[in-house]
PDB file of C-alpha atoms and ligand atoms in Angstrom:
ATOM      1  CA  MET W   1       0.000   0.000   0.000  1.00  0.00           C
ATOM      2  CA  SER W   2       1.381   3.391  -0.906  1.00  0.00           C
ATOM      3  CA  ALA W   3       0.273   6.726   0.428  1.00  0.00           C
ATOM      4  CA  MET W   4      -1.184   7.614  -2.965  1.00  0.00           C
ATOM      5  CA  ASP W   5      -3.411   4.566  -3.346  1.00  0.00           C
ATOM      6  CA  GLU W   6      -6.574   6.614  -3.156  1.00  0.00           C
ATOM      7  CA  PHE W   7      -5.370   8.428  -6.277  1.00  0.00           C
ATOM      8  CA  THR W   8      -4.693   5.249  -8.248  1.00  0.00           C
ATOM      9  CA  SER W   9      -6.044   5.387 -11.773  1.00  0.00           C
ATOM     10  CA  GLU W  10      -7.320   2.751 -14.188  1.00  0.00           C
ATOM     11  CA  LYS W  11      -4.319   3.291 -16.457  1.00  0.00           C
ATOM     12  CA  PRO W  12      -1.023   3.321 -14.544  1.00  0.00           C
ATOM     13  CA  GLY W  13       0.259   6.829 -14.077  1.00  0.00           C
ATOM     14  CA  VAL W  14      -2.619   8.614 -15.823  1.00  0.00           C
ATOM     15  CA  VAL W  15      -4.983  10.516 -13.529  1.00  0.00           C
ATOM     16  CA  LYS W  16      -7.890  12.629 -14.748  1.00  0.00           C
ATOM     17  CA  LEU W  17      -9.447  15.437 -12.782  1.00  0.00           C
ATOM     18  CA  HIS W  18     -12.510  13.422 -11.719  1.00  0.00           C
ATOM     19  CA  GLN W  19     -10.119  10.877 -10.192  1.00  0.00           C
ATOM     20  CA  TRP W  20      -8.336  13.616  -8.232  1.00  0.00           C
ATOM     21  CA  GLU W  21     -11.782  14.615  -7.010  1.00  0.00           C
ATOM     22  CA  LYS W  22     -12.403  11.065  -5.787  1.00  0.00           C
ATOM     23  CA  GLY W  23      -9.009  11.038  -4.064  1.00  0.00           C
ATOM     24  CA  TRP W  24      -9.810  14.243  -2.189  1.00  0.00           C
ATOM     25  CA  GLN W  25     -13.143  12.747  -1.144  1.00  0.00           C
ATOM     26  CA  LYS W  26     -11.562   9.478   0.064  1.00  0.00           C
ATOM     27  CA  SER W  27      -9.074  11.336   2.224  1.00  0.00           C
ATOM     28  CA  LYS W  28     -11.864  13.462   3.641  1.00  0.00           C
ATOM     29  CA  ASP W  29     -14.022  10.417   4.393  1.00  0.00           C
ATOM     30  CA  ALA W  30     -11.055   8.890   6.231  1.00  0.00           C
ATOM     31  CA  GLY W  31     -10.726  12.093   8.257  1.00  0.00           C
ATOM     32  CA  LYS W  32      -7.285  12.734   6.767  1.00  0.00           C
ATOM     33  CA  ASN W  33      -5.552  15.278   4.613  1.00  0.00           C
ATOM     34  CA  PRO W  34      -4.626  14.201   1.087  1.00  0.00           C
ATOM     35  CA  PRO W  35      -1.253  12.396   1.053  1.00  0.00           C
ATOM     36  CA  PHE W  36       0.514  15.222  -0.798  1.00  0.00           C
ATOM     37  CA  HIS W  37      -0.573  17.935   1.630  1.00  0.00           C
ATOM     38  CA  VAL W  38       2.075  19.524   3.861  1.00  0.00           C
ATOM     39  CA  ASN W  39       0.731  20.820   7.170  1.00  0.00           C
ATOM     40  CA  ASP W  40       3.277  23.594   7.601  1.00  0.00           C
ATOM     41  CA  VAL W  41       4.973  26.032   5.268  1.00  0.00           C
ATOM     42  CA  HIS W  42       7.058  23.984   2.858  1.00  0.00           C
ATOM     43  CA  PRO W  43      10.643  24.059   4.189  1.00  0.00           C
ATOM     44  CA  MET W  44      12.122  24.382   0.706  1.00  0.00           C
ATOM     45  CA  LEU W  45       9.928  27.394  -0.063  1.00  0.00           C
ATOM     46  CA  SER W  46      10.945  29.224   3.085  1.00  0.00           C
ATOM     47  CA  LYS W  47      14.586  28.270   2.582  1.00  0.00           C
ATOM     48  CA  HIS W  48      14.786  29.461  -1.029  1.00  0.00           C
ATOM     49  CA  LEU W  49      12.220  32.273  -0.954  1.00  0.00           C
ATOM     50  CA  GLU W  50      14.855  34.962  -1.387  1.00  0.00           C
ATOM     51  CA  GLN W  51      16.046  33.370  -4.615  1.00  0.00           C
ATOM     52  CA  LEU W  52      12.491  33.088  -5.879  1.00  0.00           C
ATOM     53  CA  THR W  53      11.566  36.690  -5.124  1.00  0.00           C
ATOM     54  CA  GLY W  54      14.977  38.163  -5.854  1.00  0.00           C
ATOM     55  CA  GLY W  55      14.492  40.009  -2.578  1.00  0.00           C
ATOM     56  CA  ARG W  56      11.521  41.930  -3.960  1.00  0.00           C
ATOM     57  CA  SER W  57       8.322  42.555  -2.004  1.00  0.00           C
ATOM     58  CA  GLY W  58       4.683  42.833  -3.037  1.00  0.00           C
ATOM     59  CA  LEU W  59       4.983  40.213  -5.772  1.00  0.00           C
ATOM     60  CA  LYS W  60       2.292  38.481  -7.742  1.00  0.00           C
ATOM     61  CA  PHE W  61       2.595  34.745  -7.075  1.00  0.00           C
ATOM     62  CA  LEU W  62       1.078  31.851  -8.993  1.00  0.00           C
ATOM     63  CA  PHE W  63       0.384  28.472  -7.377  1.00  0.00           C
ATOM     64  CA  PRO W  64      -0.480  26.034 -10.194  1.00  0.00           C
ATOM     65  CA  LEU W  65      -2.510  23.006  -8.989  1.00  0.00           C
ATOM     66  CA  CYS W  66      -2.486  24.617  -5.552  1.00  0.00           C
ATOM     67  CA  GLY W  67      -4.468  22.118  -3.487  1.00  0.00           C
ATOM     68  CA  LYS W  68      -4.816  23.674  -0.051  1.00  0.00           C
ATOM     69  CA  ALA W  69      -1.159  24.648   0.349  1.00  0.00           C
ATOM     70  CA  VAL W  70      -0.749  26.712   3.505  1.00  0.00           C
ATOM     71  CA  ASP W  71       2.130  28.491   1.748  1.00  0.00           C
ATOM     72  CA  MET W  72      -0.487  30.677   0.046  1.00  0.00           C
ATOM     73  CA  LYS W  73      -1.618  32.245   3.316  1.00  0.00           C
ATOM     74  CA  TRP W  74       1.982  32.543   4.535  1.00  0.00           C
ATOM     75  CA  LEU W  75       3.003  34.563   1.479  1.00  0.00           C
ATOM     76  CA  ALA W  76      -0.187  36.661   1.486  1.00  0.00           C
ATOM     77  CA  ASP W  77       0.547  37.568   5.127  1.00  0.00           C
ATOM     78  CA  GLN W  78       3.925  38.882   3.925  1.00  0.00           C
ATOM     79  CA  GLY W  79       2.197  41.250   1.508  1.00  0.00           C
ATOM     80  CA  HIS W  80       2.374  39.230  -1.705  1.00  0.00           C
ATOM     81  CA  THR W  81      -0.651  38.691  -3.931  1.00  0.00           C
ATOM     82  CA  ILE W  82      -1.542  35.045  -4.469  1.00  0.00           C
ATOM     83  CA  VAL W  83      -3.322  33.380  -7.345  1.00  0.00           C
ATOM     84  CA  GLY W  84      -3.963  29.648  -7.133  1.00  0.00           C
ATOM     85  CA  VAL W  85      -5.506  27.286  -9.646  1.00  0.00           C
ATOM     86  CA  GLU W  86      -7.091  24.026  -8.490  1.00  0.00           C
ATOM     87  CA  GLY W  87      -9.476  21.614 -10.175  1.00  0.00           C
ATOM     88  CA  VAL W  88     -11.161  20.264  -7.039  1.00  0.00           C
ATOM     89  CA  GLU W  89     -13.444  22.784  -5.390  1.00  0.00           C
ATOM     90  CA  ASP W  90     -13.658  21.036  -2.042  1.00  0.00           C
ATOM     91  CA  GLY W  91      -9.899  21.337  -1.600  1.00  0.00           C
ATOM     92  CA  VAL W  92     -10.207  25.095  -1.991  1.00  0.00           C
ATOM     93  CA  ARG W  93     -13.128  25.214   0.445  1.00  0.00           C
ATOM     94  CA  GLN W  94     -10.928  23.405   2.956  1.00  0.00           C
ATOM     95  CA  PHE W  95      -8.108  25.900   2.345  1.00  0.00           C
ATOM     96  CA  PHE W  96     -10.274  28.899   3.195  1.00  0.00           C
ATOM     97  CA  GLN W  97     -11.899  27.172   6.143  1.00  0.00           C
ATOM     98  CA  GLU W  98      -8.581  26.098   7.671  1.00  0.00           C
ATOM     99  CA  ALA W  99      -7.069  29.540   7.084  1.00  0.00           C
ATOM    100  CA  ALA W 100     -10.157  31.063   8.765  1.00  0.00           C
ATOM    101  CA  ILE W 101     -10.802  33.286   5.749  1.00  0.00           C
ATOM    102  CA  GLN W 102     -14.333  33.917   4.517  1.00  0.00           C
ATOM    103  CA  PRO W 103     -14.156  33.765   0.702  1.00  0.00           C
ATOM    104  CA  THR W 104     -16.426  35.405  -1.835  1.00  0.00           C
ATOM    105  CA  VAL W 105     -17.364  32.948  -4.559  1.00  0.00           C
ATOM    106  CA  THR W 106     -18.303  33.886  -8.105  1.00  0.00           C
ATOM    107  CA  ASP W 107     -18.712  32.114 -11.420  1.00  0.00           C
ATOM    108  CA  GLU W 108     -15.730  32.673 -13.688  1.00  0.00           C
ATOM    109  CA  PRO W 109     -16.639  32.076 -17.330  1.00  0.00           C
ATOM    110  CA  SER W 110     -13.102  33.000 -18.486  1.00  0.00           C
ATOM    111  CA  VAL W 111     -11.854  29.675 -17.112  1.00  0.00           C
ATOM    112  CA  ASN W 112     -15.147  27.818 -17.332  1.00  0.00           C
ATOM    113  CA  GLY W 113     -15.157  27.558 -13.557  1.00  0.00           C
ATOM    114  CA  LYS W 114     -15.335  29.549 -10.354  1.00  0.00           C
ATOM    115  CA  LEU W 115     -13.304  32.094  -8.441  1.00  0.00           C
ATOM    116  CA  TYR W 116     -12.781  32.137  -4.660  1.00  0.00           C
ATOM    117  CA  GLN W 117     -11.348  35.343  -3.224  1.00  0.00           C
ATOM    118  CA  GLY W 118     -10.287  36.385   0.251  1.00  0.00           C
ATOM    119  CA  MET W 119      -8.094  38.791   2.240  1.00  0.00           C
ATOM    120  CA  GLU W 120      -9.298  41.809   0.202  1.00  0.00           C
ATOM    121  CA  GLY W 121      -8.390  40.098  -3.041  1.00  0.00           C
ATOM    122  CA  ARG W 122      -4.858  39.162  -1.932  1.00  0.00           C
ATOM    123  CA  ILE W 123      -5.746  35.502  -2.379  1.00  0.00           C
ATOM    124  CA  SER W 124      -7.625  34.405  -5.507  1.00  0.00           C
ATOM    125  CA  ILE W 125      -8.143  30.759  -6.346  1.00  0.00           C
ATOM    126  CA  TYR W 126      -9.596  29.667  -9.658  1.00  0.00           C
ATOM    127  CA  ILE W 127     -11.477  26.388  -9.726  1.00  0.00           C
ATOM    128  CA  CYS W 128     -10.904  24.962 -13.170  1.00  0.00           C
ATOM    129  CA  ASP W 129      -8.747  22.732 -15.288  1.00  0.00           C
ATOM    130  CA  TYR W 130      -5.315  24.333 -15.129  1.00  0.00           C
ATOM    131  CA  PHE W 131      -5.012  24.356 -18.909  1.00  0.00           C
ATOM    132  CA  ASN W 132      -7.909  26.864 -19.068  1.00  0.00           C
ATOM    133  CA  PHE W 133      -5.825  29.328 -17.067  1.00  0.00           C
ATOM    134  CA  THR W 134      -4.061  31.378 -19.736  1.00  0.00           C
ATOM    135  CA  SER W 135      -2.370  34.766 -19.285  1.00  0.00           C
ATOM    136  CA  SER W 136      -5.528  36.493 -20.553  1.00  0.00           C
ATOM    137  CA  VAL W 137      -7.284  35.542 -17.276  1.00  0.00           C
ATOM    138  CA  LYS W 138      -5.054  37.230 -14.682  1.00  0.00           C
ATOM    139  CA  GLY W 139      -2.000  38.443 -16.605  1.00  0.00           C
ATOM    140  CA  GLN W 140       1.556  37.324 -15.912  1.00  0.00           C
ATOM    141  CA  PHE W 141       3.371  36.526 -12.680  1.00  0.00           C
ATOM    142  CA  ASP W 142       6.552  37.516 -10.873  1.00  0.00           C
ATOM    143  CA  ALA W 143       6.918  34.165  -9.179  1.00  0.00           C
ATOM    144  CA  ILE W 144       5.603  30.618  -9.495  1.00  0.00           C
ATOM    145  CA  TRP W 145       5.878  27.997  -6.737  1.00  0.00           C
ATOM    146  CA  ASP W 146       5.494  24.722  -8.592  1.00  0.00           C
ATOM    147  CA  ARG W 147       5.154  22.118  -5.883  1.00  0.00           C
ATOM    148  CA  GLY W 148       3.208  18.939  -6.637  1.00  0.00           C
ATOM    149  CA  ALA W 149       2.076  20.525  -9.910  1.00  0.00           C
ATOM    150  CA  PHE W 150       4.367  19.631 -12.825  1.00  0.00           C
ATOM    151  CA  VAL W 151       4.915  16.214 -11.210  1.00  0.00           C
ATOM    152  CA  ALA W 152       1.146  15.730 -10.915  1.00  0.00           C
ATOM    153  CA  ILE W 153       0.101  16.332 -14.505  1.00  0.00           C
ATOM    154  CA  ASN W 154      -0.032  13.463 -16.959  1.00  0.00           C
ATOM    155  CA  GLU W 155       3.162  12.929 -18.903  1.00  0.00           C
ATOM    156  CA  VAL W 156       1.477  13.606 -22.259  1.00  0.00           C
ATOM    157  CA  ASP W 157       0.732  17.149 -21.042  1.00  0.00           C
ATOM    158  CA  ARG W 158       4.293  18.061 -20.075  1.00  0.00           C
ATOM    159  CA  GLU W 159       5.154  20.102 -23.145  1.00  0.00           C
ATOM    160  CA  LYS W 160       1.824  21.959 -23.056  1.00  0.00           C
ATOM    161  CA  TYR W 161       2.347  22.654 -19.352  1.00  0.00           C
ATOM    162  CA  ILE W 162       5.832  24.154 -19.769  1.00  0.00           C
ATOM    163  CA  GLN W 163       4.696  26.282 -22.710  1.00  0.00           C
ATOM    164  CA  LEU W 164       1.846  27.598 -20.558  1.00  0.00           C
ATOM    165  CA  MET W 165       4.239  28.269 -17.686  1.00  0.00           C
ATOM    166  CA  LYS W 166       6.441  30.379 -19.946  1.00  0.00           C
ATOM    167  CA  THR W 167       3.510  32.504 -21.084  1.00  0.00           C
ATOM    168  CA  LEU W 168       2.455  32.993 -17.446  1.00  0.00           C
ATOM    169  CA  LEU W 169       5.866  34.252 -16.280  1.00  0.00           C
ATOM    170  CA  LYS W 170       6.788  37.913 -16.635  1.00  0.00           C
ATOM    171  CA  PRO W 171      10.027  38.490 -18.573  1.00  0.00           C
ATOM    172  CA  ASP W 172      11.855  38.855 -15.229  1.00  0.00           C
ATOM    173  CA  GLY W 173       9.715  36.249 -13.470  1.00  0.00           C
ATOM    174  CA  ARG W 174      11.083  33.186 -11.682  1.00  0.00           C
ATOM    175  CA  CYS W 175       9.760  29.724 -10.969  1.00  0.00           C
ATOM    176  CA  LEU W 176      10.853  27.410  -8.163  1.00  0.00           C
ATOM    177  CA  MET W 177       9.931  23.844  -9.071  1.00  0.00           C
ATOM    178  CA  GLU W 178      10.029  20.615  -7.083  1.00  0.00           C
ATOM    179  CA  VAL W 179      10.371  17.376  -9.007  1.00  0.00           C
ATOM    180  CA  MET W 180      10.837  13.736  -8.008  1.00  0.00           C
ATOM    181  CA  ASN W 181      13.575  11.364  -9.078  1.00  0.00           C
ATOM    182  CA  TYR W 182      13.063   7.627  -8.679  1.00  0.00           C
ATOM    183  CA  ASP W 183      13.034   4.461 -10.790  1.00  0.00           C
ATOM    184  CA  PRO W 184       9.786   4.813 -12.799  1.00  0.00           C
ATOM    185  CA  SER W 185       9.649   1.059 -13.511  1.00  0.00           C
ATOM    186  CA  LEU W 186       8.821   0.630  -9.802  1.00  0.00           C
ATOM    187  CA  PHE W 187       6.048   3.229  -9.463  1.00  0.00           C
ATOM    188  CA  PRO W 188       3.954   4.920 -12.166  1.00  0.00           C
ATOM    189  CA  GLY W 189       3.173   8.127 -10.250  1.00  0.00           C
ATOM    190  CA  PRO W 190       1.778  10.644  -9.713  1.00  0.00           C
ATOM    191  CA  PRO W 191       3.936  12.232  -8.484  1.00  0.00           C
ATOM    192  CA  HIS W 192       5.950  11.379 -11.577  1.00  0.00           C
ATOM    193  CA  ASN W 193       9.641  10.866 -11.969  1.00  0.00           C
ATOM    194  CA  VAL W 194      11.090  13.831 -13.891  1.00  0.00           C
ATOM    195  CA  PRO W 195      14.616  13.340 -15.264  1.00  0.00           C
ATOM    196  CA  GLU W 196      16.680  16.522 -15.300  1.00  0.00           C
ATOM    197  CA  ASP W 197      17.541  16.153 -19.013  1.00  0.00           C
ATOM    198  CA  GLU W 198      13.897  15.998 -19.967  1.00  0.00           C
ATOM    199  CA  LEU W 199      13.010  19.070 -17.941  1.00  0.00           C
ATOM    200  CA  LYS W 200      15.975  20.964 -19.374  1.00  0.00           C
ATOM    201  CA  GLN W 201      14.905  20.134 -22.881  1.00  0.00           C
ATOM    202  CA  LEU W 202      11.310  21.173 -22.263  1.00  0.00           C
ATOM    203  CA  VAL W 203      12.323  24.425 -20.615  1.00  0.00           C
ATOM    204  CA  GLY W 204      14.638  25.194 -23.516  1.00  0.00           C
ATOM    205  CA  GLY W 205      17.599  27.416 -24.218  1.00  0.00           C
ATOM    206  CA  ASP W 206      15.891  30.745 -23.574  1.00  0.00           C
ATOM    207  CA  TYR W 207      15.661  29.903 -19.868  1.00  0.00           C
ATOM    208  CA  ASP W 208      18.216  29.334 -17.157  1.00  0.00           C
ATOM    209  CA  MET W 209      17.513  26.271 -15.073  1.00  0.00           C
ATOM    210  CA  THR W 210      19.582  26.026 -11.914  1.00  0.00           C
ATOM    211  CA  LEU W 211      19.553  23.119  -9.486  1.00  0.00           C
ATOM    212  CA  VAL W 212      19.073  24.745  -6.099  1.00  0.00           C
ATOM    213  CA  GLU W 213      18.988  21.676  -3.862  1.00  0.00           C
ATOM    214  CA  THR W 214      18.501  17.919  -3.911  1.00  0.00           C
ATOM    215  CA  LEU W 215      17.089  16.001  -0.963  1.00  0.00           C
ATOM    216  CA  ASP W 216      17.408  12.263  -0.469  1.00  0.00           C
ATOM    217  CA  ARG W 217      13.965  11.126   0.741  1.00  0.00           C
ATOM    218  CA  SER W 218      14.691   7.375   0.700  1.00  0.00           C
ATOM    219  CA  GLU W 219      14.318   7.098   4.479  1.00  0.00           C
ATOM    220  CA  GLU W 220      10.719   8.251   4.175  1.00  0.00           C
ATOM    221  CA  LYS W 221       9.872   5.125   2.141  1.00  0.00           C
ATOM    222  CA  TRP W 222       7.443   6.994  -0.100  1.00  0.00           C
ATOM    223  CA  PHE W 223       5.442   4.656  -2.327  1.00  0.00           C
ATOM    224  CA  SER W 224       7.609   1.808  -0.958  1.00  0.00           C
ATOM    225  CA  LEU W 225      10.412   2.918  -3.283  1.00  0.00           C
ATOM    226  CA  PRO W 226      13.942   1.814  -2.375  1.00  0.00           C
ATOM    227  CA  TRP W 227      15.240   5.309  -3.205  1.00  0.00           C
ATOM    228  CA  ILE W 228      13.612   8.632  -4.030  1.00  0.00           C
ATOM    229  CA  LYS W 229      14.896  12.172  -4.211  1.00  0.00           C
ATOM    230  CA  THR W 230      13.316  15.557  -4.593  1.00  0.00           C
ATOM    231  CA  ALA W 231      15.105  18.198  -6.640  1.00  0.00           C
ATOM    232  CA  TYR W 232      14.452  21.945  -6.610  1.00  0.00           C
ATOM    233  CA  TYR W 233      15.098  24.057  -9.693  1.00  0.00           C
ATOM    234  CA  LEU W 234      15.023  27.781 -10.211  1.00  0.00           C
ATOM    235  CA  ILE W 235      13.854  28.631 -13.719  1.00  0.00           C
ATOM    236  CA  LYS W 236      14.028  32.108 -15.249  1.00  0.00           C
ATOM    237  CA  ALA W 237      14.376  33.693 -18.637  1.00  0.00           C
ATOM    238  CA  THR W 238      17.915  34.408 -19.748  1.00  0.00           C
ATOM    239  CA  ASN W 239      18.450  38.112 -20.224  1.00  0.00           C
TER     240      ASN W 239
HETATM  241  N1  SAH R   1       0.333  21.989  -4.850  1.00  0.00           N
HETATM  242  C1  SAH R   1      -0.459  21.311  -3.849  1.00  0.00           C
HETATM  243  C2  SAH R   1      -1.255  20.124  -4.408  1.00  0.00           C
HETATM  244  C3  SAH R   1      -0.440  19.080  -5.099  1.00  0.00           C
HETATM  245  S1  SAH R   1      -1.347  17.631  -5.625  1.00  0.00           S
HETATM  246  C4  SAH R   1       0.407  20.887  -2.694  1.00  0.00           C
HETATM  247  O1  SAH R   1       1.617  21.017  -2.780  1.00  0.00           O
HETATM  248  O2  SAH R   1      -0.137  20.437  -1.671  1.00  0.00           O
HETATM  249  C5  SAH R   1      -1.945  18.096  -7.215  1.00  0.00           C
HETATM  250  C6  SAH R   1      -3.240  18.902  -7.168  1.00  0.00           C
HETATM  251  O3  SAH R   1      -3.607  19.237  -8.492  1.00  0.00           O
HETATM  252  C7  SAH R   1      -4.449  18.174  -6.581  1.00  0.00           C
HETATM  253  O4  SAH R   1      -5.044  18.992  -5.606  1.00  0.00           O
HETATM  254  C8  SAH R   1      -5.391  17.964  -7.775  1.00  0.00           C
HETATM  255  O5  SAH R   1      -6.743  18.044  -7.396  1.00  0.00           O
HETATM  256  C9  SAH R   1      -4.990  19.098  -8.695  1.00  0.00           C
HETATM  257  N2  SAH R   1      -5.140  18.851 -10.140  1.00  0.00           N
HETATM  258  C10 SAH R   1      -4.771  17.731 -10.822  1.00  0.00           C
HETATM  259  N3  SAH R   1      -4.956  17.913 -12.132  1.00  0.00           N
HETATM  260  C11 SAH R   1      -5.435  19.181 -12.305  1.00  0.00           C
HETATM  261  C12 SAH R   1      -5.809  19.960 -13.439  1.00  0.00           C
HETATM  262  N4  SAH R   1      -5.739  19.462 -14.675  1.00  0.00           N
HETATM  263  N5  SAH R   1      -6.237  21.215 -13.234  1.00  0.00           N
HETATM  264  C13 SAH R   1      -6.329  21.742 -11.982  1.00  0.00           C
HETATM  265  N6  SAH R   1      -5.994  21.044 -10.873  1.00  0.00           N
HETATM  266  C14 SAH R   1      -5.554  19.784 -11.021  1.00  0.00           C
END
């Protein structure tokens, strides 16, 4: 049994949005948080925040596939503006409830979904398929925290995802991304194994991609894998 069993799909490694919805529901029924959720501010975000912001304040942050990451509230409390995108509405309801923020909820035809807003508009979360969230919806971003997002999408969508990310970043914008490294013959994901070469190729020559840190997570026995690492990359346009 792995921690992600409630997210298991019919086809190994491919998970559609309705299956994520079921996974959220199963965790809730069991009185638990989803297996990917981190209860506190992500240590790698707080550690590398300065590199992500470039020391600037009042930034516009994007959280793709945001779940109910508490990092959103943490950054909003520091004066940044947060935009999240999440396909499962109940996860977003839980975020606002646990953060003790009363959201306003409206229909959002531009993404074929809904919009939850709180803290005087400093936190906006769109409920929709991420691929509906183009730069025409909310413009471009100074910073993207990509945690559990690129590794969560289906592998066939990787190129589309990175292209979208590039259009969502301002010319001087930066993205901090967490990926997993493990033997994919032993576990289909999500979260998926992302080889550095593949990511480099997708990101392309117009962007710098710097390895910020690698953590050996083998002791945590995630998904019963004999070894697993997380790697953190800073991605920004070359000037
Ligand atoms: N970033 C969050 C959640 C990671 S898990 C965290 O770190 O805790 C991936 C999340 O993406 C899940 O909440 C899932 O419901 C959502 N998701 C998966 N596919 C999606 C899609 N196509 N569009 C929007 N959200 C999606």
